[in-house]
Short mmCIF file of C-alpha atoms in Angstrom, two decimals:
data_model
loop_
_atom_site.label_atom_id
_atom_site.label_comp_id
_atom_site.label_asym_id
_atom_site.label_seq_id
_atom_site.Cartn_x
_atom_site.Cartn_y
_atom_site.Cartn_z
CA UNK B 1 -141.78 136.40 -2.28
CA UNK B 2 -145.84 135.72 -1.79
CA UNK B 3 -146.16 137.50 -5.48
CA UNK B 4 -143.44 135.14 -6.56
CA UNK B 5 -144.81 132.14 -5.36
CA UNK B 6 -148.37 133.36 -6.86
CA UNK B 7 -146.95 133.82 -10.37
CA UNK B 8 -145.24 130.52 -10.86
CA UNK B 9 -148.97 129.02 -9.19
CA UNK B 10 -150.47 130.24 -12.07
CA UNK B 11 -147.77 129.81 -14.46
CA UNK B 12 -147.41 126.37 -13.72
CA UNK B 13 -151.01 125.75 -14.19
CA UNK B 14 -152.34 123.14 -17.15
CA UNK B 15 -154.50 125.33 -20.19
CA UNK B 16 -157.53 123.08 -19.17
CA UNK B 17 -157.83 124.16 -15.63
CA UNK B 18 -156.15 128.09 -16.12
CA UNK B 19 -158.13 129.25 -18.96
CA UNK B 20 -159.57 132.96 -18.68
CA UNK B 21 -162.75 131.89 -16.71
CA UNK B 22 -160.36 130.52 -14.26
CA UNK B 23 -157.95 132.67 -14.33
CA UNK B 24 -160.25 135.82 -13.44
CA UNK B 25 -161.70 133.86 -10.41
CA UNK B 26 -157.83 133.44 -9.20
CA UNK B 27 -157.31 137.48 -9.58
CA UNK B 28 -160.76 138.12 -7.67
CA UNK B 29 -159.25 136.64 -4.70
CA UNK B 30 -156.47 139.27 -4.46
CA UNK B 31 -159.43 141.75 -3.34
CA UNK B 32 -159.03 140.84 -0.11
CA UNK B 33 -155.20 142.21 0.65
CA UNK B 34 -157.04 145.69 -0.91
CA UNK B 35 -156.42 145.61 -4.94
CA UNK B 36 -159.24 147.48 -6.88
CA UNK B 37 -160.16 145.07 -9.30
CA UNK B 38 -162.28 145.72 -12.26
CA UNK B 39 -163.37 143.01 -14.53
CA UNK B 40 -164.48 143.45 -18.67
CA UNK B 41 -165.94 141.02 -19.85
CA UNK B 42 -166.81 140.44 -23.88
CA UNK B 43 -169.76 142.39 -23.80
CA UNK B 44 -167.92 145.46 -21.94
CA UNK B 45 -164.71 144.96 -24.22
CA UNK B 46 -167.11 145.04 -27.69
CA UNK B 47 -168.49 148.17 -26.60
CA UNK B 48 -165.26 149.76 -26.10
CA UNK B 49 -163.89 148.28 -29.34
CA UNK B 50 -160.96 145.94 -28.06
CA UNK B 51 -161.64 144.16 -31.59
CA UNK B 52 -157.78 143.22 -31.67
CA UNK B 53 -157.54 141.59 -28.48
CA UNK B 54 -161.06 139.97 -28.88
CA UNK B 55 -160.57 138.27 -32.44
CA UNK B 56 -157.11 136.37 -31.00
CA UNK B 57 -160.00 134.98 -28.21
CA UNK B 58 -163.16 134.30 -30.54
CA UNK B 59 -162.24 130.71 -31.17
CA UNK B 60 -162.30 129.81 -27.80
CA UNK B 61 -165.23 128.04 -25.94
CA UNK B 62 -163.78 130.67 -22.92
CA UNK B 63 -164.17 134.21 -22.61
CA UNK B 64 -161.85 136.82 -23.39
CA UNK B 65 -161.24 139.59 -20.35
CA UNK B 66 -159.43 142.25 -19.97
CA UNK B 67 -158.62 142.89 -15.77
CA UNK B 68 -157.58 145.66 -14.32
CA UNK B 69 -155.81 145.73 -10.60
CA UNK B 70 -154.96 149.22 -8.93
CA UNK B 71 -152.72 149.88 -5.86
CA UNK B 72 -153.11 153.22 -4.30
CA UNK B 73 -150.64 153.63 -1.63
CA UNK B 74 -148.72 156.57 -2.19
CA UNK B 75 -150.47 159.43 0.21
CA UNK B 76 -151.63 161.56 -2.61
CA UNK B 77 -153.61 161.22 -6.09
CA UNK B 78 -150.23 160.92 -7.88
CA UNK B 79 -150.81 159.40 -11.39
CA UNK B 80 -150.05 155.20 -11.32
CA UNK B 81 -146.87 153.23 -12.58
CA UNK B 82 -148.62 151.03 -15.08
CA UNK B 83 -147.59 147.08 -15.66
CA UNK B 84 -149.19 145.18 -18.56
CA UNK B 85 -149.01 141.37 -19.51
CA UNK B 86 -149.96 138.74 -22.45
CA UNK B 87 -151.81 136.54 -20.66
CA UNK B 88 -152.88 134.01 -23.47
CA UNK B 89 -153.50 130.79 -21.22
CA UNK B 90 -152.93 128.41 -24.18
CA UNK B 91 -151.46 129.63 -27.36
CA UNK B 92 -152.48 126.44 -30.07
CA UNK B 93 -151.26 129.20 -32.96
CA UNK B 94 -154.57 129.07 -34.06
CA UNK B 95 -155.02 128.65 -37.99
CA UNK B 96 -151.23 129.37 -38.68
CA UNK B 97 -150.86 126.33 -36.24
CA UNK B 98 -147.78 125.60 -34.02
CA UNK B 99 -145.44 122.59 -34.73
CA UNK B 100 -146.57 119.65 -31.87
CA UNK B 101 -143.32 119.61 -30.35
CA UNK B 102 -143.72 123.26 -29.89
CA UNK B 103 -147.42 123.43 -28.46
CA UNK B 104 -147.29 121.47 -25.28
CA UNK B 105 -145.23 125.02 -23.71
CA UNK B 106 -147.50 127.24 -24.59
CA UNK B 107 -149.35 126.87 -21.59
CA UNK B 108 -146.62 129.05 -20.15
CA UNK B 109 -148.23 132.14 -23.03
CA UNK B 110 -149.68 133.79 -19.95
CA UNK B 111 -146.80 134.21 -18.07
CA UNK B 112 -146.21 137.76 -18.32
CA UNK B 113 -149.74 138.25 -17.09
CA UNK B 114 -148.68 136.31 -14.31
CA UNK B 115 -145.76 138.47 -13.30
CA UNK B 116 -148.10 141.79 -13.13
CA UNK B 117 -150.40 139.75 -10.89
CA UNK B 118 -147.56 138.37 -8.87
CA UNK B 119 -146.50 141.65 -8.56
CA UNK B 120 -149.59 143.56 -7.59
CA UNK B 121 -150.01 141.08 -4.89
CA UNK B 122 -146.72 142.20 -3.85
CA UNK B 123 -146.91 145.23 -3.53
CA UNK B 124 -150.75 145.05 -1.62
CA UNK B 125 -148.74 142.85 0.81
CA UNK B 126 -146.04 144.74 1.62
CA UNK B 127 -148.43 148.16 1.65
CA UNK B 128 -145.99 149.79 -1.07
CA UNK B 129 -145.78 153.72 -0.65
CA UNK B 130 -146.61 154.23 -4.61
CA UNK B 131 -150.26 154.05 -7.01
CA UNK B 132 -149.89 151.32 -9.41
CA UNK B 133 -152.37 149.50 -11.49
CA UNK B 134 -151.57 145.87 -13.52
CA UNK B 135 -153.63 145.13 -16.15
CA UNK B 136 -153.84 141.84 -18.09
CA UNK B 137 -155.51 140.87 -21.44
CA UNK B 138 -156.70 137.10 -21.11
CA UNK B 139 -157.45 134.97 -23.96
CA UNK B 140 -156.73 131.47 -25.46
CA UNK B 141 -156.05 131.11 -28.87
CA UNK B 142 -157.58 128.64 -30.07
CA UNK B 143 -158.93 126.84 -33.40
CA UNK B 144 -162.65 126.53 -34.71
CA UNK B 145 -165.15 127.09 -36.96
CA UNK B 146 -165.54 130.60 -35.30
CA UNK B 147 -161.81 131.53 -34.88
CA UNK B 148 -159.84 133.92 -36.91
CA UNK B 149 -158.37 133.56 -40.22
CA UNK B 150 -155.29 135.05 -41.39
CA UNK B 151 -156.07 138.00 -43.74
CA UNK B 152 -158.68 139.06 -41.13
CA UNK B 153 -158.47 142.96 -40.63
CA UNK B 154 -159.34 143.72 -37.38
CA UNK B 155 -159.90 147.45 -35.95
CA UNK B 156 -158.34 147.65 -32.89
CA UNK B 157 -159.29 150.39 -29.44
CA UNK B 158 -156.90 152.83 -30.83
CA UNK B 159 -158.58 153.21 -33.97
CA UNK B 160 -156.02 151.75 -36.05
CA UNK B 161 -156.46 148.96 -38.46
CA UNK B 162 -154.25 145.73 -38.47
CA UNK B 163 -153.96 142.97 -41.15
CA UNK B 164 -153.89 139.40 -39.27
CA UNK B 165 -151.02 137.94 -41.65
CA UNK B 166 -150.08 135.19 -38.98
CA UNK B 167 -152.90 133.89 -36.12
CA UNK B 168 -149.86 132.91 -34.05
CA UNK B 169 -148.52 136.48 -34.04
CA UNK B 170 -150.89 136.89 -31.63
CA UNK B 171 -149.84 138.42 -28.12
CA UNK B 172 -148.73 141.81 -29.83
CA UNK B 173 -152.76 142.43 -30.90
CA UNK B 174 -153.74 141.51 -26.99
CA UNK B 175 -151.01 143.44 -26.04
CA UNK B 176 -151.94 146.86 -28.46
CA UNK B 177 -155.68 146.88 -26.84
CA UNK B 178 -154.20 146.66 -23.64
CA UNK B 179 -151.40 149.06 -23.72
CA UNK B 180 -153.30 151.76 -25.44
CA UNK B 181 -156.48 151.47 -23.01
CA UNK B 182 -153.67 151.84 -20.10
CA UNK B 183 -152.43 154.81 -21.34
CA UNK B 184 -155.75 156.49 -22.03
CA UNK B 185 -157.77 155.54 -19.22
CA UNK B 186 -154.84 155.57 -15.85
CA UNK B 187 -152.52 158.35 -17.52
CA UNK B 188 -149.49 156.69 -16.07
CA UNK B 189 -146.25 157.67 -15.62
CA UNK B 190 -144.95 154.97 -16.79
CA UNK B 191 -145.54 151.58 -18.66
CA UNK B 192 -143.86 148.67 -18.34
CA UNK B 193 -145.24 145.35 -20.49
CA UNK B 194 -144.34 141.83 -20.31
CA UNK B 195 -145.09 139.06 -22.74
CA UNK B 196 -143.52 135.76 -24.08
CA UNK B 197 -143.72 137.44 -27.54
CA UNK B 198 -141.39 136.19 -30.07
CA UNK B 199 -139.16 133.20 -30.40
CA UNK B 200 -136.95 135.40 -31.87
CA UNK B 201 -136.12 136.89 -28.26
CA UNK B 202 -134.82 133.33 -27.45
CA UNK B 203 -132.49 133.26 -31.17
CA UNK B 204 -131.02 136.42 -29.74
CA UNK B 205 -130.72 135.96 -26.18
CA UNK B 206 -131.62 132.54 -25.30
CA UNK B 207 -132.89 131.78 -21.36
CA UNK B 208 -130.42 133.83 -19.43
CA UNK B 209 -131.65 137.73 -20.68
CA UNK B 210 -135.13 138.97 -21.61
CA UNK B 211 -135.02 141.29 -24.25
CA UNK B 212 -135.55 145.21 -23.19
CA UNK B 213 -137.34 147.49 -25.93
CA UNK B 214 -138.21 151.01 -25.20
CA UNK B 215 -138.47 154.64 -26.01
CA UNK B 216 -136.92 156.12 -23.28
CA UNK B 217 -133.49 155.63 -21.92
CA UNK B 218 -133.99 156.40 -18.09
CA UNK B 219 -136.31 153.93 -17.92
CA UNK B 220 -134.13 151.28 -19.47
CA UNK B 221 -131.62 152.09 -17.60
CA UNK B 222 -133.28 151.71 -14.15
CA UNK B 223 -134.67 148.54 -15.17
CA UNK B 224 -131.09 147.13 -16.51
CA UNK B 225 -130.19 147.85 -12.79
CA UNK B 226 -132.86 146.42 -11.18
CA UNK B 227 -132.48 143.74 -12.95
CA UNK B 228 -128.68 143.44 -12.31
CA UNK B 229 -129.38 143.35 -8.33
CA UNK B 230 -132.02 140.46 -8.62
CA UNK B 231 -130.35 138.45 -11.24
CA UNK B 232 -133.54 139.07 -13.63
CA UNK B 233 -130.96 140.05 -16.49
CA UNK B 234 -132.40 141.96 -19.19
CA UNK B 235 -130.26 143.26 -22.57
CA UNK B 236 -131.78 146.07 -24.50
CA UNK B 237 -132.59 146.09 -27.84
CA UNK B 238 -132.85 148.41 -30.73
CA UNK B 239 -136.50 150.39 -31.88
CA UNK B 240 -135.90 152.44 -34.93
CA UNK B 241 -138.37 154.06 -37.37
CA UNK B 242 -136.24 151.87 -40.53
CA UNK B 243 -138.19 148.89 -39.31
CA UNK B 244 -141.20 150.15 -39.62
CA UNK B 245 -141.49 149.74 -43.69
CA UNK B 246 -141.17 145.72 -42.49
CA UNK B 247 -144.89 145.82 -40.78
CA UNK B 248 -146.32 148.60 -43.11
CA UNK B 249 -148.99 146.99 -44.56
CA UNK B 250 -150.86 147.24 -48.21
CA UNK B 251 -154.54 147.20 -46.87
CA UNK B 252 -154.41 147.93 -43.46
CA UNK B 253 -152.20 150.78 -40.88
CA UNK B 254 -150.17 147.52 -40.43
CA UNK B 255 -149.75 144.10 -40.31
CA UNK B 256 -149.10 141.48 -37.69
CA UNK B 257 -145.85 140.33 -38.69
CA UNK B 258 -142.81 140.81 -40.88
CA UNK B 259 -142.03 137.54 -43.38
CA UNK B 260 -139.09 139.17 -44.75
CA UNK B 261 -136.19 141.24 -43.41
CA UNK B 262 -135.77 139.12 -40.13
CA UNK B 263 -135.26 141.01 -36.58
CA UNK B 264 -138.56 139.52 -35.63
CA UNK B 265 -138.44 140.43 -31.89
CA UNK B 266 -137.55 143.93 -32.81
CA UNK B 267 -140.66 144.50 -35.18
CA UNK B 268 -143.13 143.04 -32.42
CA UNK B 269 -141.66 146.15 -30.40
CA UNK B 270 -142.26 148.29 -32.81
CA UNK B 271 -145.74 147.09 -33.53
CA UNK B 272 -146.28 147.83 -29.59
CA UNK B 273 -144.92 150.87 -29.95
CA UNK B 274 -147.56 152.20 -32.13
CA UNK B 275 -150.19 151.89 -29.24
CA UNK B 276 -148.55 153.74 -27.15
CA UNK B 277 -150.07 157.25 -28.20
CA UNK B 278 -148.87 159.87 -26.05
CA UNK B 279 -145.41 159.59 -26.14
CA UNK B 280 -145.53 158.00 -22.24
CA UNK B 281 -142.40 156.31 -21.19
CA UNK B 282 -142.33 152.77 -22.04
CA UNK B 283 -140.79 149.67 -21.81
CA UNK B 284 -141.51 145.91 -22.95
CA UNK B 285 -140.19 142.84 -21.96
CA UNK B 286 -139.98 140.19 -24.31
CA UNK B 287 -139.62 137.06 -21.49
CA UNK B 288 -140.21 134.29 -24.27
CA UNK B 289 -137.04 132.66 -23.36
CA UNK B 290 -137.07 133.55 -19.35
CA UNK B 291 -140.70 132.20 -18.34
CA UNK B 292 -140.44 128.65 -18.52
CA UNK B 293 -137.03 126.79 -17.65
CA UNK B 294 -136.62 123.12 -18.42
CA UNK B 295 -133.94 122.82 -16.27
CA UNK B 296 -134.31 125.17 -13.13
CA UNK B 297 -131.27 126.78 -11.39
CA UNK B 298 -130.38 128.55 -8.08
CA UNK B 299 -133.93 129.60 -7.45
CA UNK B 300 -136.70 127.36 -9.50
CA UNK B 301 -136.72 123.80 -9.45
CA UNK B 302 -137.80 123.89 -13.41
CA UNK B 303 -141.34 124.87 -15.24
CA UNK B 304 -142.76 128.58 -14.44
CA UNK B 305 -140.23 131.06 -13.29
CA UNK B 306 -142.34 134.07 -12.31
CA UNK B 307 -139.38 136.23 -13.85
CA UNK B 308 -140.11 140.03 -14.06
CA UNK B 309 -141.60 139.90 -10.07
CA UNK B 310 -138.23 140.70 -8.34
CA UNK B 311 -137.26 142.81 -11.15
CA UNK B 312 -140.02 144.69 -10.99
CA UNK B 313 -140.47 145.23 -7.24
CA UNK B 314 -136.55 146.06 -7.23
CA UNK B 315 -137.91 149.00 -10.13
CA UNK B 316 -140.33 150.32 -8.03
CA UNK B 317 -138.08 150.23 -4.68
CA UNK B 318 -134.97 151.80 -5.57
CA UNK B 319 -136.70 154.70 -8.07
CA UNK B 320 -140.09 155.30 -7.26
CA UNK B 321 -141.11 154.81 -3.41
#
């Protein structure tokens, strides 16, 4: 429960006092219960080319980070399960603005960040018998004179190239530096992301399932199980190459959202999907509709859940320690 309790913390945190600077002091602490934690800053992240998840940050008066937090407790060098959040600590939409009545939420943006740290406090805690690492792209979105502009092209750390239709499509291009640097620097067996992505997760599902994307079916099905014991419900969705044509874009590998053809929540997955380049198993959760609650239930009181902790640590328990 600590990694719970940690998660909603942070989750329930105001976007003037958890912005990135902040929010990388907060991880820092977790050295102490014996976390590796490495820290890039902009500097580090512009040398590797993180250009995607740098341009959602470069309006900001904060800095953009990307964190990275490994467990090793299994008894050999066995390669890590892998858990990746959106941690945007305030999402204003930036040029393609959110509504007002919208905004004042999106200081919950971070919150699947906040379940990977939740969780690798966890599992440090409880001295889990596995290697794990959690890593966390944080950024706030934000609007100035320096921020991005839709129509941007941005090259992200996987080489591809991504027209910036929407600046409030943003999560999926902090998400695609993440999940591909994951892949290529831990080799993991696994990947499991988590994001308040779409608010088309909520049209579909509203706040009793997260949506469940991925490309490979034992996966998905130990998570829908997990999930199932810890009441952190999750209903899977569809990936298929036929919605691909709906983010191809004309001057770029892709673009950052689909304005026709609908199934919005579906071609964020499938933009993800495209950064993960050697065919690892993956899964995302789209939590847009499970992070916040307005009007609490059995276990929250209201405001940050921490969903995806339990889930997660019920995932690791019953399949992988």
């Amino acid at each position: 429960e600590e990694g719970s309790f940690f998660a909603r913390g942070l989750g329930s945190e105001p976007g003037n006092i958890l912005h990135p600077d902040e929010y990388v002091k907060r991880i820092n602490t977790l050295k102490k219960f014996g976390l590796k934690i490495n820290i890039y800053d902009e500097k580090k992240l512009k040398k590797l080319g993180m250009n995607a998840l740098l341009g959602v940050g470069q309006g900001s008066i904060r800095g953009s980070y990307l964190v990275t937090m490994e467990w090793n407790g299994a008894k050999n060098k066995s390669n890590p399960l892998a858990f990746v959040g959106k941690g945007v600590c305030f999402d204003t939409g930036g040029y393609s603005l959110k509504p007002a009545k919208f905004m004042e939420d999106m200081t919950y943006d971070m919150a699947g960040s906040a379940t990977v740290v939740g969780l690798m406090k966890n599992l440090a805690i409880r001295k889990a018998k596995i290697n794990a690492v959690g890593v966390v792209g944080l950024v706030e979105n934000m609007v100035s004179g320096n921020a991005q502009r839709p129509g941007d092209i941005v090259k992200s750390y996987s080489g591809k190239t991504i027209e910036i239709l929407n600046t409030d499509a943003e999560g999926r291009l902090v998400l695609a530096d993440a999940l591909t640097f994951t892949e290529k620097k831990f080799k993991p067996k696994l990947i499991v992301d988590l994001a308040t992505l779409t608010g088309a997760i909520i049209v579909s599902l509203g706040s009793e399932y997260a949506g469940l994307f991925s490309n490979d079916d034992k996966l998905s099905k130990q998570l829908l199980e997990a999930g199932d014991k810890v009441e952190e419900k999750l209903w899977r969705m569809p990936l298929h190459k036929n919605f691909d044509k709906l983010i191809d874009s004309k001057n770029a590998d892709m673009q950052n959202i689909n304005y026709v053809g609908g199934a919005g929540s579906t071609t964020a997955a499938q933009f993800l999907q495209r950064f993960i380049l050697n065919k690892t198993p993956w899964a995302h959760l789209d939590i847009a509709g499970m992070a916040f609650s307005k009007y609490g239930g059995a276990l929250n009181s209201g405001g940050a859940t921490s969903y995806g902790v339990r889930l997660l640590n019920q995932l690791i328990e019953d399949n992988y320690e």
